[in-house]
XYZ file of C-alpha atoms in Angstrom:
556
model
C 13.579 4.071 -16.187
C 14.352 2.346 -12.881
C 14.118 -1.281 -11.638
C 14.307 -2.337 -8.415
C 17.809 -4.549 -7.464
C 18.899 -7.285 -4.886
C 22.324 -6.838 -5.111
C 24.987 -4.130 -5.114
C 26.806 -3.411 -9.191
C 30.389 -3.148 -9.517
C 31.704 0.097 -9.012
C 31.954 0.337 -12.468
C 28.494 -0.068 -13.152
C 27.455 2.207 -10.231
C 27.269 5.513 -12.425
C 27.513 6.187 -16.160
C 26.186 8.569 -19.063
C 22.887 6.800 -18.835
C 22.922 4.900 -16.010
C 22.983 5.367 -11.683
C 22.340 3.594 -9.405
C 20.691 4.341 -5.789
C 21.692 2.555 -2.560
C 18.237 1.837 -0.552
C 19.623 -0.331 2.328
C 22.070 -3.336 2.194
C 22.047 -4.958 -1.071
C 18.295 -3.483 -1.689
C 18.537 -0.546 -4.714
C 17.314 0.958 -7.682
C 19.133 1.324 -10.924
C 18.015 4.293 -12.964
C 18.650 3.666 -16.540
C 18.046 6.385 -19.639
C 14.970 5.232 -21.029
C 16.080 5.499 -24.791
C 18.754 3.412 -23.398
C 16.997 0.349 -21.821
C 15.007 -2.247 -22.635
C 11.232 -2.474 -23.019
C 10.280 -3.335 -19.799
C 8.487 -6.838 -19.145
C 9.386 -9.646 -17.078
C 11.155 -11.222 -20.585
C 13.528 -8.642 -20.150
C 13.512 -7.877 -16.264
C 12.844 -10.343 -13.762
C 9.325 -9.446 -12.085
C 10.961 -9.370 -8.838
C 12.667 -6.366 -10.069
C 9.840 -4.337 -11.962
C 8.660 -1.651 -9.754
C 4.642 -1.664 -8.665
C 2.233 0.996 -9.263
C 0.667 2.293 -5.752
C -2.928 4.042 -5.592
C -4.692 5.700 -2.736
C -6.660 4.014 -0.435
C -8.771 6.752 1.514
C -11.479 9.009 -0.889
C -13.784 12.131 -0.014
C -16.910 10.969 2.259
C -20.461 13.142 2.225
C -20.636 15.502 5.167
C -19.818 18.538 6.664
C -16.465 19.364 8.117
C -17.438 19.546 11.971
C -15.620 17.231 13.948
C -17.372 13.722 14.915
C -15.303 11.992 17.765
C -17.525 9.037 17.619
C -15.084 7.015 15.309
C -12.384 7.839 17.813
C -14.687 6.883 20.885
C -15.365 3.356 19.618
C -12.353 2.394 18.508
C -11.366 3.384 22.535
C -8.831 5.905 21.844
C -9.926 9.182 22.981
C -11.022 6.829 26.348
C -6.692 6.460 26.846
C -6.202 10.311 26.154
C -7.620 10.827 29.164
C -6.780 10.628 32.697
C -4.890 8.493 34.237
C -3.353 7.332 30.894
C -3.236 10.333 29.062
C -1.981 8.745 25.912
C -1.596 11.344 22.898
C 1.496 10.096 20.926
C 3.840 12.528 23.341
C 7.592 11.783 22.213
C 6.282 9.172 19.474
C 7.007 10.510 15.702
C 4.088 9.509 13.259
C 5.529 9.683 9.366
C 3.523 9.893 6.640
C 3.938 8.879 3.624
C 1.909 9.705 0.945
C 0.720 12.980 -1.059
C 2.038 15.510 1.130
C 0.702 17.752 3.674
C -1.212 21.225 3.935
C 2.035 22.089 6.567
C 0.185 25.074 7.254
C -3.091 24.182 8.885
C -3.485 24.302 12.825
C -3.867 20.900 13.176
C -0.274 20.693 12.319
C 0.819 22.838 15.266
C 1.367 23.388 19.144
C -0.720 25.868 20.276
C 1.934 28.472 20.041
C 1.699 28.578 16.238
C 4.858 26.500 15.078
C 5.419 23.032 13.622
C 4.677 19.637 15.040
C 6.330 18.598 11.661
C 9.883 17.801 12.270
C 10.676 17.718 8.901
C 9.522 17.342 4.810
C 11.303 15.383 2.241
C 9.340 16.524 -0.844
C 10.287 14.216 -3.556
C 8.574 16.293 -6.204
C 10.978 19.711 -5.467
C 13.910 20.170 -7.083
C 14.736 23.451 -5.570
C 16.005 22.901 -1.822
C 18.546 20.455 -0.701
C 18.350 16.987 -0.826
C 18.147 14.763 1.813
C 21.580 12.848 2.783
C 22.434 9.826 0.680
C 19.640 10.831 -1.666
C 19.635 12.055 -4.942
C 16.718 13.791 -5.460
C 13.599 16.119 -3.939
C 14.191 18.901 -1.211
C 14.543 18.432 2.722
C 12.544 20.880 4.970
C 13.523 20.992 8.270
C 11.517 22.244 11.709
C 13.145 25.829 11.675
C 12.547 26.580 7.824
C 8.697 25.500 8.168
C 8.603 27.751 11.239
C 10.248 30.584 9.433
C 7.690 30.248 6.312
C 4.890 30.016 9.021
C 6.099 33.367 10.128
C 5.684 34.468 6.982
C 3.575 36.456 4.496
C 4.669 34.169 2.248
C 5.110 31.044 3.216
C 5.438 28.707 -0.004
C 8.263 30.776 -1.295
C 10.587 29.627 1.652
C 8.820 25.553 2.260
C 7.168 25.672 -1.635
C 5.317 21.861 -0.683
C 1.730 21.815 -1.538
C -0.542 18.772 -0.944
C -2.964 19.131 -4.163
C -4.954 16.019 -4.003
C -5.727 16.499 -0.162
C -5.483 12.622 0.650
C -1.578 13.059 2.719
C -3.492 16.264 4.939
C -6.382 13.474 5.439
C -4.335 11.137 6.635
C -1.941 12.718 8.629
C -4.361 14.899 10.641
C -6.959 11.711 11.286
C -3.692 9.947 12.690
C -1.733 12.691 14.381
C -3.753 16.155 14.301
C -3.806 18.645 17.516
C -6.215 19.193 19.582
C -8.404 22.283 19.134
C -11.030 23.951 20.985
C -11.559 27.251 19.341
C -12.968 27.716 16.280
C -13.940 24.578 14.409
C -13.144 21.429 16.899
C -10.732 18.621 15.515
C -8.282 15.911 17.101
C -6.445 13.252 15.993
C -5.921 9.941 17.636
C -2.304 11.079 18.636
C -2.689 15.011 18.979
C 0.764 15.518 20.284
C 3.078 13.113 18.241
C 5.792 14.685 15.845
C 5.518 14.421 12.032
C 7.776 13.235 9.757
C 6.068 13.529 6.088
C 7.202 12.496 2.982
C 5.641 13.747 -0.441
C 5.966 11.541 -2.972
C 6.264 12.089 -6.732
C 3.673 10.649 -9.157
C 5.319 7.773 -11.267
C 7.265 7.734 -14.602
C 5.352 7.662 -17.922
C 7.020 4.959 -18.845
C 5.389 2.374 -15.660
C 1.919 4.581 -16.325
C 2.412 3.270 -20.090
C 3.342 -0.519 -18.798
C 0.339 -0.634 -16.373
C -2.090 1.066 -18.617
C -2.967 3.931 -16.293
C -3.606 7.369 -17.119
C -1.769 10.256 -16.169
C -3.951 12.394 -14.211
C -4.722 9.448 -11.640
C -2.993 9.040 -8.539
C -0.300 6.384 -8.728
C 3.039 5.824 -7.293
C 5.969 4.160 -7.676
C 7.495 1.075 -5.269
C 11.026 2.547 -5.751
C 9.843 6.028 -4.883
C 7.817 4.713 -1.435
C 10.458 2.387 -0.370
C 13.261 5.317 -0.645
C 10.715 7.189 1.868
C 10.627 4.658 4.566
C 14.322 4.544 4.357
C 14.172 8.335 4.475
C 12.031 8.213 7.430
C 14.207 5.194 9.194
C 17.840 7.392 9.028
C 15.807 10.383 10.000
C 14.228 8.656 13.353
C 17.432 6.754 14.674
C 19.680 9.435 15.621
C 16.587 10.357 17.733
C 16.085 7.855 19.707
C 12.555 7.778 19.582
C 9.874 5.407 18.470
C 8.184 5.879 15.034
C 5.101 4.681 13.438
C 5.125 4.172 9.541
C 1.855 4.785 8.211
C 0.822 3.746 4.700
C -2.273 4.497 2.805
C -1.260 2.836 -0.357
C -1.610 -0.476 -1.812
C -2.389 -2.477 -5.186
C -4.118 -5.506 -5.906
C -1.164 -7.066 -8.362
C 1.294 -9.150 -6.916
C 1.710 -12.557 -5.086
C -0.984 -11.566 -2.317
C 1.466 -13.793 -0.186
C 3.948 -11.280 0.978
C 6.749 -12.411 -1.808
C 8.024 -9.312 -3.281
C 11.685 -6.969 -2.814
C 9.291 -4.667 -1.152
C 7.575 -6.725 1.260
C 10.831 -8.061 2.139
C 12.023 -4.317 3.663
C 9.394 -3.821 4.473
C 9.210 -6.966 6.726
C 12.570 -5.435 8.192
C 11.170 -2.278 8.929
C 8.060 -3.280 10.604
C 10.195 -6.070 12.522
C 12.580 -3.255 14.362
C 12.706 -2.228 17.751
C 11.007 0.932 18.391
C 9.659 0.888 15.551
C 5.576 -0.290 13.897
C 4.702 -0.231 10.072
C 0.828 0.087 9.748
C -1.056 -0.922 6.541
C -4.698 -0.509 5.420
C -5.814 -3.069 3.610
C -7.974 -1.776 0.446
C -10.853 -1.013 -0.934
C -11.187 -4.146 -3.586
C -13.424 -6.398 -1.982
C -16.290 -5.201 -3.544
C -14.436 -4.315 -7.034
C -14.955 -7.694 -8.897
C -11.609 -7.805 -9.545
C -10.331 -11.553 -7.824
C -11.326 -14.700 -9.607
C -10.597 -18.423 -7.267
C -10.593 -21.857 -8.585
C -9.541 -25.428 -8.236
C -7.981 -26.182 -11.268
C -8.126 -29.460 -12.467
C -7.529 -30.681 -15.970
C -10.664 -29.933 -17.715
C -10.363 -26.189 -19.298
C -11.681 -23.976 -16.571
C -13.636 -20.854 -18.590
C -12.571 -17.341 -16.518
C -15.529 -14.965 -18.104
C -13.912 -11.255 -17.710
C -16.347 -8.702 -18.566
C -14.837 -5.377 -20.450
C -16.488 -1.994 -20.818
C -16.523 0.609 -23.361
C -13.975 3.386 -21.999
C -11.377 0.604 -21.200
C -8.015 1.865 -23.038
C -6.296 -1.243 -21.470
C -5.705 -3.403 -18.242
C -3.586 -5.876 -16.516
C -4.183 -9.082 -14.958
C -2.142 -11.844 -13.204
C -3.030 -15.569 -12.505
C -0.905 -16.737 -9.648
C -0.567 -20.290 -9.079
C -0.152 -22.855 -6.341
C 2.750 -25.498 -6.641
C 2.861 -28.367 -8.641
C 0.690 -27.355 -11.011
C 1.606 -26.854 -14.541
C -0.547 -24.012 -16.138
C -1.370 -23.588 -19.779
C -4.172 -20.609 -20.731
C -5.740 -19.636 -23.576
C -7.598 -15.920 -23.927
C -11.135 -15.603 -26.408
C -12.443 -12.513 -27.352
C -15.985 -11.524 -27.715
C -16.397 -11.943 -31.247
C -14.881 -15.549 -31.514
C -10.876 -14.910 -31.814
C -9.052 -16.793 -29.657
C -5.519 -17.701 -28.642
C -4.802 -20.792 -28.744
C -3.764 -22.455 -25.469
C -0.265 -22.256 -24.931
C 2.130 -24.776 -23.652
C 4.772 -22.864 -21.780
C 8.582 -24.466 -21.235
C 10.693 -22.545 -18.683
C 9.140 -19.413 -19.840
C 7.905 -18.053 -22.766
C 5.849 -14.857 -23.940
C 3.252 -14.506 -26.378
C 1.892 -11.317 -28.133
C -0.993 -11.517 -30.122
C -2.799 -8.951 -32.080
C -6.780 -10.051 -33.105
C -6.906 -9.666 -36.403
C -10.945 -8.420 -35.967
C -10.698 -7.240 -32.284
C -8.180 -4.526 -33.086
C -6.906 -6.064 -29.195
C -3.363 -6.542 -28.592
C -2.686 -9.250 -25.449
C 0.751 -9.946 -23.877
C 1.394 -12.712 -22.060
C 4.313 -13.491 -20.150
C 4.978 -16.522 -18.175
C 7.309 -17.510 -15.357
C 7.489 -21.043 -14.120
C 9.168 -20.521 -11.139
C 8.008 -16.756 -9.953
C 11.424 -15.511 -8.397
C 9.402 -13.846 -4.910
C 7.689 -16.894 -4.554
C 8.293 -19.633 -6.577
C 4.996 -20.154 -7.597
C 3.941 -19.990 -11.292
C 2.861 -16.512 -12.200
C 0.933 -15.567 -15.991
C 0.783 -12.072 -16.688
C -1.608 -10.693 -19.211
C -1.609 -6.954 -20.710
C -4.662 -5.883 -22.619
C -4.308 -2.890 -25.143
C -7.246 -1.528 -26.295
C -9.628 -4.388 -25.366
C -12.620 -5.036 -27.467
C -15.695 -4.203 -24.819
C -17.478 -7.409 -24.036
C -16.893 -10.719 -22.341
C -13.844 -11.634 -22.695
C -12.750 -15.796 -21.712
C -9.935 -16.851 -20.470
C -9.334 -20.508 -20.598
C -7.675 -22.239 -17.703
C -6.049 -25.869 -17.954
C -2.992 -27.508 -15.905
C -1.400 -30.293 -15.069
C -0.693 -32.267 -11.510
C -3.670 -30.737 -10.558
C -4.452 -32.443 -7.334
C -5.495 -29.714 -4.357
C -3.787 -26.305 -6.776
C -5.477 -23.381 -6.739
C -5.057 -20.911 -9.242
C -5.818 -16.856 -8.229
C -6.045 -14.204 -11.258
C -6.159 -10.480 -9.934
C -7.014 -7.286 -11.944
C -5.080 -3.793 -11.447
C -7.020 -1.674 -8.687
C -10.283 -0.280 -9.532
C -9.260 3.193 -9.595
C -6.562 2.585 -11.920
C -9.023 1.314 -14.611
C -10.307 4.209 -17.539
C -13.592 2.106 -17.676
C -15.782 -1.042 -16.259
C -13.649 -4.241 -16.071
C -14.678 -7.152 -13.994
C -14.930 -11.334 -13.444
C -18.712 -12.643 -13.533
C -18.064 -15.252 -11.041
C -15.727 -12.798 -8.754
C -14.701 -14.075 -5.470
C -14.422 -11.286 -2.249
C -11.823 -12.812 -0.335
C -8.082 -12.500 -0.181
C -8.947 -8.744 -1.649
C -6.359 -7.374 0.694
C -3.975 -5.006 -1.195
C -0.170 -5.042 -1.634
C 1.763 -4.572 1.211
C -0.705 -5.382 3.583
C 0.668 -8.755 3.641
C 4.134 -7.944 5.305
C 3.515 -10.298 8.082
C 5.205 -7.828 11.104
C 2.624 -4.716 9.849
C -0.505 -4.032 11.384
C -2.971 -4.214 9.077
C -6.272 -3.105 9.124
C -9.649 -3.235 7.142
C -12.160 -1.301 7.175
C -15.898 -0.718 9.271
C -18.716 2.043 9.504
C -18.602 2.712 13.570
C -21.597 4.357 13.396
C -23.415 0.961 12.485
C -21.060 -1.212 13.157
C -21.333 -2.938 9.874
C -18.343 -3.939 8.104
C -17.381 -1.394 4.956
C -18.634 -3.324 2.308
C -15.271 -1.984 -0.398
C -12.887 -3.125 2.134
C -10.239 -5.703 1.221
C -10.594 -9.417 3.025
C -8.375 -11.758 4.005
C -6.629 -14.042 4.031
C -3.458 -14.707 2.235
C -3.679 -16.783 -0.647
C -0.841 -18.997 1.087
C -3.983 -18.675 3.856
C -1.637 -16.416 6.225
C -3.972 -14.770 8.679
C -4.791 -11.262 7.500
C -5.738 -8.509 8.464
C -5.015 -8.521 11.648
C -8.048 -6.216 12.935
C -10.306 -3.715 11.420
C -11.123 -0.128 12.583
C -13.013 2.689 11.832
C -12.976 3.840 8.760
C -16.176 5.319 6.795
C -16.865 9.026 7.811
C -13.583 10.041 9.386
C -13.070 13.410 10.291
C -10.144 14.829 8.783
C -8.482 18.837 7.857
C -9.991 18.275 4.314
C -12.814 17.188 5.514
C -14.765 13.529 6.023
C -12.905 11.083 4.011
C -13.094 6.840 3.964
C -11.351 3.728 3.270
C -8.868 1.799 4.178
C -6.323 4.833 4.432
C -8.582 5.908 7.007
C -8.517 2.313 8.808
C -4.651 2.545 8.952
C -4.474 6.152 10.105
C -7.119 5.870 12.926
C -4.626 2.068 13.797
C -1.490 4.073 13.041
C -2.738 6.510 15.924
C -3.451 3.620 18.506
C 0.002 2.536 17.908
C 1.675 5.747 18.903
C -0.557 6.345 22.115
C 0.521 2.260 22.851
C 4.536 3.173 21.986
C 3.921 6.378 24.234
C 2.957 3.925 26.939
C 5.643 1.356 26.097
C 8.626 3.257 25.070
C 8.407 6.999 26.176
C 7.158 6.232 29.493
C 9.300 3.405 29.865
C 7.121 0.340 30.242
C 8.275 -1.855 27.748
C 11.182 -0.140 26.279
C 12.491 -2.317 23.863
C 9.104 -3.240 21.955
C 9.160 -4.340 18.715
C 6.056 -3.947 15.944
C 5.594 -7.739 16.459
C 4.744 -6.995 19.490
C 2.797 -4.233 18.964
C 0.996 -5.898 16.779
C 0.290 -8.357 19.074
C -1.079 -6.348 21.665
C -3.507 -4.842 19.378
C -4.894 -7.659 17.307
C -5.081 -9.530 21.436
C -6.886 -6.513 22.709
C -9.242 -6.051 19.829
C -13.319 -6.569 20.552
C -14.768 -9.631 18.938
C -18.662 -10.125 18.135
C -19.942 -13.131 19.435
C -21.629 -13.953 15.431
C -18.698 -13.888 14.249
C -15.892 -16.864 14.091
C -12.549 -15.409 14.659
C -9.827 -15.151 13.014
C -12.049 -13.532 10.237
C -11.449 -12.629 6.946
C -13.134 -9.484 7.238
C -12.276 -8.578 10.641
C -8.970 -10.560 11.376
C -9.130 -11.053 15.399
C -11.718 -8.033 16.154
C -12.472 -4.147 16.089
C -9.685 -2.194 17.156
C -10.495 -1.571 21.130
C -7.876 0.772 23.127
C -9.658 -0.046 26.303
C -9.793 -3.742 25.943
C -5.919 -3.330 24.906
C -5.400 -2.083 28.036
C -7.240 -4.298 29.840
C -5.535 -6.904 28.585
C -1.881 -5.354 29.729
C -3.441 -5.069 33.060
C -4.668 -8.517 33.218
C -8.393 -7.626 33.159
C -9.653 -9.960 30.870
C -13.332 -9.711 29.619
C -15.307 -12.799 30.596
């Protein structure tokens, strides 16, 4: 089992029988502890701060045919600045992904001579190769052995990585892949940056069994992804050369405010010189799965309606300071649990006696990220129907309370509020301030992608900062959409704008504040709408009008 940590052990506590420890950066770790070994894990026993996330894709298979359609590309202005006199294609920028892997093999992933654009692979799912320095797990590929298994009959038996699920290709080759002209047609939004790829291993049984999710579906692990950026951080500053991050992961649990251990490196990484952390910002708004209120102190009813395949879910109710929370859960044949009347912090497990439903709750007063109050509730085996939760506090004047299910595609079965609200639907880590985040829009009719997360905080933080193109990209597995889509077509736009900045010596020592900036100044607003938006933060991602804007030609 591991849990996240914001400080360093004692040396003595730094490696046992059943116990390790791995350094992430500073005080920032993970102690890995035997399972049989630890405690059950629940904020009662681990501070939340500490518990690692599940992570779930953000892009999915689109209907279409695999020829190449440039008009995403086109109006998001970024095949306008690979052309002349700009010529902006991500030269001497390295892209990293970080997600499922990649098909290393496929020409979009090489120069026209045949080898690698991919400087290197840490494949945290392969035991068999080296590790990578300071790291205690998965195998390191490096430029020369993918070129020697590319010059091979065999070429897994040298670099064995193999994306399965397709979604790391997808992203990496909507971002980054070449240009082609023979054969079938493709290019990315930065056809000649370098890759740096991480794959990353599915998580633990133990966090699938805390969260509820199954184990064939797609979920990852916050200690896992943060260990990647660091991977991809000591990997890019010997270089010398800037890097864009690129994530295609989020999660709808957590403070939706930016508090968390893993916003908080995050915030460092996206804040460095050279250096831009991109985000996509989900595919919840149209899940059901946020409920918004005022509370006051009249019980507020929260009507949750549960399907039949639902094995079990988790929700959180984050509250806004100085309210004092107390909540009560009914089932759908009558049963309830009483209200409770927390202290410091308490937990409550209940078993209906008719439901055959078994609810945790855990409480924390002061929520250590954020110090907001923060109610967790576990279902287990939920009875299908409506289920109410009860909602009553204390000092009540002007709080807002905010409950959040787990991401749709985490749930076995239908689970949603009646009375759902579509706003601040923008997924974990979207809300590290420094990132450039982006939601999602069909280009083709310029309508915003009705899944895609909104804004803004629930702190009201503006996010996202833009939205892009992101329903029917083209990809090397073929169309795909979402908001992984969003941040790859955005994470592309940043490299040709560090290529410009950094590379060609314009504005050398750019930060991704200040990339950010540039793109959420340069990005095309609709005269409708009232900006900043919560769907659209300050406009549609716009290359040209970026540009423009460096230049000093500003639109009238």
């Amino acid at each position: 089992m591991s849990i996240l940590l914001d400080y360093v052990p004692g040396e003595e506590e730094r490696e046992g029988e059943w116990y390790c420890y791995q350094t992430i950066d500073g005080a920032l770790g993970v102690y890995y502890v035997r399972i049989d070994r630890a405690l059950p894990l629940s904020p009662a026993n681990y501070l939340y701060r500490y518990i690692p996330q599940l992570y779930g894709l953000e892009g999915f298979r689109a209907a279409g045919g695999r020829e190449f359609d440039p008009e995403p590309l086109e109006q998001a202005g970024i095949l306008a600045q690979q052309r002349p006199p700009l010529e902006l294609t991500g030269r001497g920028v390295i892209f990293a992904c970080i997600d499922t892997g990649i098909s290393y093999e496929d020409p979009v992933f090489r120069f026209s001579d045949g080898s690698s654009r991919i400087l290197a692979i840490w494949d945290q799912t392969d035991q068999s190769g080296r590790t990578p320095e300071g790291i205690a797990y998965g195998s390191e590929y490096m430029r020369d052995q993918i070129n020697e298994a590319l010059s091979s009959a065999e070429p897994h038996r040298i670099v064995p990585m193999t994306d399965e699920i397709g979604h790391g290709t997808a992203l990496a080759s909507a971002a980054a892949g070449s240009r082609l002209e023979e054969g079938l047609a493709f290019c990315g939004a930065a056809p000649e940056a370098d890759l740096v790829v991480v794959k990353l291993r599915p998580a633990k049984r133990y966090l699938r069994d805390y969260f509820q999710v199954a184990p064939d579906v797609p979920a990852y692990s916050t200690d896992d992804i943060l260990l990647a950026v660091r991977y991809v951080q000591r990997f890019v500053t010997p270089l010398y050369r800037p890097a864009v991050i690129c994530l295609g992961l989020g999660t709808s649990l957590g403070s939706h405010s930016g508090g968390s251990l893993a916003v908080e490196y995050l915030q460092e990484a996206a804040s460095r010189v050279s250096q831009v952390l991109v985000t996509g910002g989900g595919n919840e708004g149209n899940s059901a799965g946020h409920f918004r209120s005022l509370l006051t102190e009249q019980a507020q009813p929260v009507e949750l309606r549960v399907g039949e395949q639902v094995r079990g879910f988790t929700a959180e109710l984050w509250g806004m300071r100085p309210a004092v929370f107390r909540i009560g859960v009914r089932s759908p044949g009558g049963e309830a649990i009483p209200e409770t009347d927390f202290r410091l912090g308490a937990s409550v497990d209940y078993t209906f006696v008719y439901e055959k439903t078994r609810v945790r709750i855990d409480y924390m007063r002061n929520e250590n990220n954020t110090a907001d109050e923060l109610i967790q509730l576990r279902f287990d085996r939920p009875t299908p129907g409506v289920w109410t939760l009860t909602v009553r506090g204390l000092r009540t004047a002007g709080s807002v309370f905010d409950l959040w299910l787990m991401p749709r595609q985490f749930l076995s079965g239908e689970a949603y509020f009646l009375a759902p609200d579509p706003d601040v639907t923008l997924t974990m880590p979207s809300y590290t301030e420094d990132a450039v985040t982006a939601s999602a829009y069909d280009s083709r009719s310029g309508s915003f992608f009705y899944r895609s997360g909104r804004g803004f905080s629930r702190t009201g933080a503006v996010k996202p900062d833009l939205a892009a193109p992101g329903v029917g990209i083209s990809t090397a597995d073929g169309p795909y959409s979402g908001a992984a889509m969003a941040a790859a077509l955005t994470a592309g736009a940043a490299a040709q704008l560090m290529q410009w900045c950094v590379v060609e010596g314009n504005y050398r020592r750019i930060s991704g504040r200040s990339i950010r900036g540039f793109l959420s100044r340069g990005a095309r607003e609709e005269p409708q709408e009232e900006y900043p938006s919560r769907r659209w933060g300050y406009g549609r991602l716009d290359m040209r009008r970026t540009f423009d804007e460096i230049a000093g030609n500003y639109p009238e």
